[in-house]
DNA sequence: CCACGTCAGGATGTACACATCTTGCGAACA
DNA sequence: TGTTCGCAAGATGTGTACATCCTGACGTGG
């Protein structure tokens, strides 16, 4: 396996663990321990941690450890304000073409969201959130926009899971289902601008619900 | 000096060299040579090159070297489409307050742009472009937006300098002066939304002029 | 003369030993 | 008994030797 492939794999693995709160904010990630787990030496692992540090997910403190960062309210507000705009832009900035495969996929999301509603579970919700995000990324035709969206998404989704204890999980899943249904309708109409508007609306409402409990 | 400070210093230095075309696309950056120049070993230098690679400014090829990347037309089109939108957003997304110091500074930019018009010079133009960008960054109140703007700016400004041989330098400087004057007017009126619109317009026109010669 | 295999040179990638820094425990002293 | 100093342990940062890999030059055989 090439070095770059392995780097990418480790990066995504650690990013997922951080964003799924397997490593909650404040957690110390020992370089040696992680290197041993993945079967590499500290050197390539530090390359991965450096990238995570550049993106603000961890913070390396000399003599102390590599700490998972927290997200403060002010930063979250700014990021969400921008994410709202970007969600809308994803519908107008050279969107990807809608195919029948896209429609089929969004239908599967409706189904699995209803499954989730029948058996609410925090971790399953987190997983679903991740999958849905990956799907929406596929709708973006502008690579620069997709890259920026991804960066901001992973910078802030943790807050969501952290706060979910204070939120009504069933209500969140219901809101999710509503978003997916609306997006499905817009996709079937082939109206990507409408998709962008819908997603913007739901980003906004999500943030409102989140702010209320923080 | 702390390790992080030095890292930041080297990062900005190399990024500037790349974006000022001191290292043109295709140039090989030898790790050992750079490490010797900056008086460090390869290890911390590789940390810097890794960050530049993550941002797409260089590409490390095993056994070959670390190569300064080029920017292809398609990518440039997508980035500029997004930069247009972000320029406009910078006027509406919690803009920074306008102070008398801001007004004074933009006046100085008008002056130095006129100096530049009297003695057109490619490198001075590049320098001026960098300084003006730094100033506009200060007008952005949303940190996330500022970070994204910076990333995209440094990803693509090189194209500008590469093409300037095929552009009319005097016309470019004139367009620049026009933008700055208009921004000054809007700033004096305290209308940040207008500043955003003006900057968007000039990003758009810049791209049109650039596309015409590539 | 061309095609191809071989190999040497030099570059990045990796591993490890050591330097440096922070923290907390514990002993000594007021 | 409380406080303070010192130090040991453990973490990240750095330097260096070595592994791995690409490229181009060279030589050889057709």
PDB file of C-alpha atoms in Angstrom, chain A residues 42-149:
ATOM      1  CA  UNK A  42       5.590   7.830  15.241  1.00  0.00           C
ATOM      2  CA  UNK A  43       6.853   9.632  12.132  1.00  0.00           C
ATOM      3  CA  UNK A  44       3.979   8.964   9.682  1.00  0.00           C
ATOM      4  CA  UNK A  45       1.486   9.187  12.525  1.00  0.00           C
ATOM      5  CA  UNK A  46       2.742  12.651  13.401  1.00  0.00           C
ATOM      6  CA  UNK A  47       2.136  13.635   9.798  1.00  0.00           C
ATOM      7  CA  UNK A  48      -1.538  12.736  10.316  1.00  0.00           C
ATOM      8  CA  UNK A  49      -1.783  14.525  13.654  1.00  0.00           C
ATOM      9  CA  UNK A  50      -0.166  17.583  12.099  1.00  0.00           C
ATOM     10  CA  UNK A  51      -2.868  17.690   9.463  1.00  0.00           C
ATOM     11  CA  UNK A  52      -5.578  17.337  12.105  1.00  0.00           C
ATOM     12  CA  UNK A  53      -3.915  20.157  14.033  1.00  0.00           C
ATOM     13  CA  UNK A  54      -3.883  22.397  10.938  1.00  0.00           C
ATOM     14  CA  UNK A  55      -7.615  21.799  10.584  1.00  0.00           C
ATOM     15  CA  UNK A  56      -8.204  22.634  14.228  1.00  0.00           C
ATOM     16  CA  UNK A  57      -9.385  19.226  15.387  1.00  0.00           C
ATOM     17  CA  UNK A  58      -6.478  18.602  17.763  1.00  0.00           C
ATOM     18  CA  UNK A  59      -3.824  20.692  19.433  1.00  0.00           C
ATOM     19  CA  UNK A  60      -0.317  19.425  20.104  1.00  0.00           C
ATOM     20  CA  UNK A  61       1.194  20.723  23.345  1.00  0.00           C
ATOM     21  CA  UNK A  62       4.881  20.143  23.832  1.00  0.00           C
ATOM     22  CA  UNK A  63       5.557  18.022  26.864  1.00  0.00           C
ATOM     23  CA  UNK A  64       1.875  17.425  27.509  1.00  0.00           C
ATOM     24  CA  UNK A  65       0.212  15.569  24.673  1.00  0.00           C
ATOM     25  CA  UNK A  66      -1.963  15.936  21.623  1.00  0.00           C
ATOM     26  CA  UNK A  67      -5.350  17.108  22.842  1.00  0.00           C
ATOM     27  CA  UNK A  68      -8.689  16.948  21.047  1.00  0.00           C
ATOM     28  CA  UNK A  69      -9.956  20.530  20.797  1.00  0.00           C
ATOM     29  CA  UNK A  70     -13.297  21.860  21.918  1.00  0.00           C
ATOM     30  CA  UNK A  71     -15.577  24.146  19.897  1.00  0.00           C
ATOM     31  CA  UNK A  72     -16.590  27.388  21.528  1.00  0.00           C
ATOM     32  CA  UNK A  73     -19.946  29.062  20.967  1.00  0.00           C
ATOM     33  CA  UNK A  74     -18.628  32.121  19.143  1.00  0.00           C
ATOM     34  CA  UNK A  75     -16.700  30.078  16.618  1.00  0.00           C
ATOM     35  CA  UNK A  76     -19.660  27.799  16.131  1.00  0.00           C
ATOM     36  CA  UNK A  77     -21.888  30.777  15.377  1.00  0.00           C
ATOM     37  CA  UNK A  78     -19.533  32.052  12.728  1.00  0.00           C
ATOM     38  CA  UNK A  79     -19.067  28.675  11.130  1.00  0.00           C
ATOM     39  CA  UNK A  80     -22.789  28.027  11.014  1.00  0.00           C
ATOM     40  CA  UNK A  81     -23.453  31.436   9.497  1.00  0.00           C
ATOM     41  CA  UNK A  82     -21.056  30.534   6.723  1.00  0.00           C
ATOM     42  CA  UNK A  83     -22.369  26.994   6.354  1.00  0.00           C
ATOM     43  CA  UNK A  84     -25.831  28.406   5.753  1.00  0.00           C
ATOM     44  CA  UNK A  85     -24.587  30.427   2.819  1.00  0.00           C
ATOM     45  CA  UNK A  86     -22.540  27.568   1.438  1.00  0.00           C
ATOM     46  CA  UNK A  87     -25.495  25.187   1.637  1.00  0.00           C
ATOM     47  CA  UNK A  88     -27.489  27.535  -0.517  1.00  0.00           C
ATOM     48  CA  UNK A  89     -24.582  28.024  -2.914  1.00  0.00           C
ATOM     49  CA  UNK A  90     -24.277  24.269  -3.362  1.00  0.00           C
ATOM     50  CA  UNK A  91     -27.557  24.475  -5.252  1.00  0.00           C
ATOM     51  CA  UNK A  92     -26.539  27.226  -7.634  1.00  0.00           C
ATOM     52  CA  UNK A  93     -22.769  26.886  -8.157  1.00  0.00           C
ATOM     53  CA  UNK A  94     -22.506  24.377 -11.023  1.00  0.00           C
ATOM     54  CA  UNK A  95     -24.414  21.596  -9.213  1.00  0.00           C
ATOM     55  CA  UNK A  96     -23.790  17.985 -10.107  1.00  0.00           C
ATOM     56  CA  UNK A  97     -26.331  16.462 -12.502  1.00  0.00           C
ATOM     57  CA  UNK A  98     -29.184  14.495 -10.938  1.00  0.00           C
ATOM     58  CA  UNK A  99     -29.324  10.902 -12.112  1.00  0.00           C
ATOM     59  CA  UNK A 100     -31.741   8.114 -11.392  1.00  0.00           C
ATOM     60  CA  UNK A 101     -29.081   6.664  -9.098  1.00  0.00           C
ATOM     61  CA  UNK A 102     -29.216   9.849  -7.055  1.00  0.00           C
ATOM     62  CA  UNK A 103     -32.976   9.547  -6.692  1.00  0.00           C
ATOM     63  CA  UNK A 104     -32.678   5.918  -5.691  1.00  0.00           C
ATOM     64  CA  UNK A 105     -30.092   6.783  -3.099  1.00  0.00           C
ATOM     65  CA  UNK A 106     -32.127   9.517  -1.480  1.00  0.00           C
ATOM     66  CA  UNK A 107     -35.048   7.069  -1.329  1.00  0.00           C
ATOM     67  CA  UNK A 108     -32.853   4.676   0.613  1.00  0.00           C
ATOM     68  CA  UNK A 109     -32.031   7.509   2.987  1.00  0.00           C
ATOM     69  CA  UNK A 110     -35.730   8.076   3.627  1.00  0.00           C
ATOM     70  CA  UNK A 111     -36.107   4.423   4.411  1.00  0.00           C
ATOM     71  CA  UNK A 112     -33.143   4.151   6.734  1.00  0.00           C
ATOM     72  CA  UNK A 113     -34.200   7.352   8.473  1.00  0.00           C
ATOM     73  CA  UNK A 114     -37.549   5.778   9.233  1.00  0.00           C
ATOM     74  CA  UNK A 115     -35.739   2.753  10.580  1.00  0.00           C
ATOM     75  CA  UNK A 116     -33.761   5.098  12.781  1.00  0.00           C
ATOM     76  CA  UNK A 117     -36.958   6.751  13.998  1.00  0.00           C
ATOM     77  CA  UNK A 118     -38.268   3.388  15.158  1.00  0.00           C
ATOM     78  CA  UNK A 119     -35.130   2.645  17.165  1.00  0.00           C
ATOM     79  CA  UNK A 120     -33.650   5.996  18.246  1.00  0.00           C
ATOM     80  CA  UNK A 121     -30.014   5.681  19.171  1.00  0.00           C
ATOM     81  CA  UNK A 122     -27.401   8.323  19.607  1.00  0.00           C
ATOM     82  CA  UNK A 123     -24.624   6.529  17.831  1.00  0.00           C
ATOM     83  CA  UNK A 124     -26.789   5.373  14.969  1.00  0.00           C
ATOM     84  CA  UNK A 125     -27.937   8.970  14.621  1.00  0.00           C
ATOM     85  CA  UNK A 126     -24.335  10.132  14.422  1.00  0.00           C
ATOM     86  CA  UNK A 127     -23.590   7.515  11.793  1.00  0.00           C
ATOM     87  CA  UNK A 128     -26.642   8.507   9.796  1.00  0.00           C
ATOM     88  CA  UNK A 129     -25.649  12.149   9.979  1.00  0.00           C
ATOM     89  CA  UNK A 130     -22.228  11.294   8.567  1.00  0.00           C
ATOM     90  CA  UNK A 131     -23.699   9.241   5.729  1.00  0.00           C
ATOM     91  CA  UNK A 132     -26.182  11.929   4.820  1.00  0.00           C
ATOM     92  CA  UNK A 133     -23.424  14.504   4.715  1.00  0.00           C
ATOM     93  CA  UNK A 134     -21.411  12.304   2.373  1.00  0.00           C
ATOM     94  CA  UNK A 135     -24.451  12.077   0.122  1.00  0.00           C
ATOM     95  CA  UNK A 136     -25.003  15.823   0.013  1.00  0.00           C
ATOM     96  CA  UNK A 137     -21.328  16.283  -0.793  1.00  0.00           C
ATOM     97  CA  UNK A 138     -21.909  14.233  -3.902  1.00  0.00           C
ATOM     98  CA  UNK A 139     -24.476  16.778  -5.073  1.00  0.00           C
ATOM     99  CA  UNK A 140     -21.874  19.524  -5.191  1.00  0.00           C
ATOM    100  CA  UNK A 141     -20.297  20.062  -8.587  1.00  0.00           C
ATOM    101  CA  UNK A 142     -17.842  22.741  -7.512  1.00  0.00           C
ATOM    102  CA  UNK A 143     -14.835  20.997  -6.024  1.00  0.00           C
ATOM    103  CA  UNK A 144     -13.619  24.029  -4.139  1.00  0.00           C
ATOM    104  CA  UNK A 145     -17.014  24.429  -2.515  1.00  0.00           C
ATOM    105  CA  UNK A 146     -17.094  20.749  -1.624  1.00  0.00           C
ATOM    106  CA  UNK A 147     -13.678  20.950  -0.004  1.00  0.00           C
ATOM    107  CA  UNK A 148     -14.617  23.995   2.027  1.00  0.00           C
ATOM    108  CA  UNK A 149     -17.932  22.450   3.073  1.00  0.00           C
TER     109      UNK A 149
END
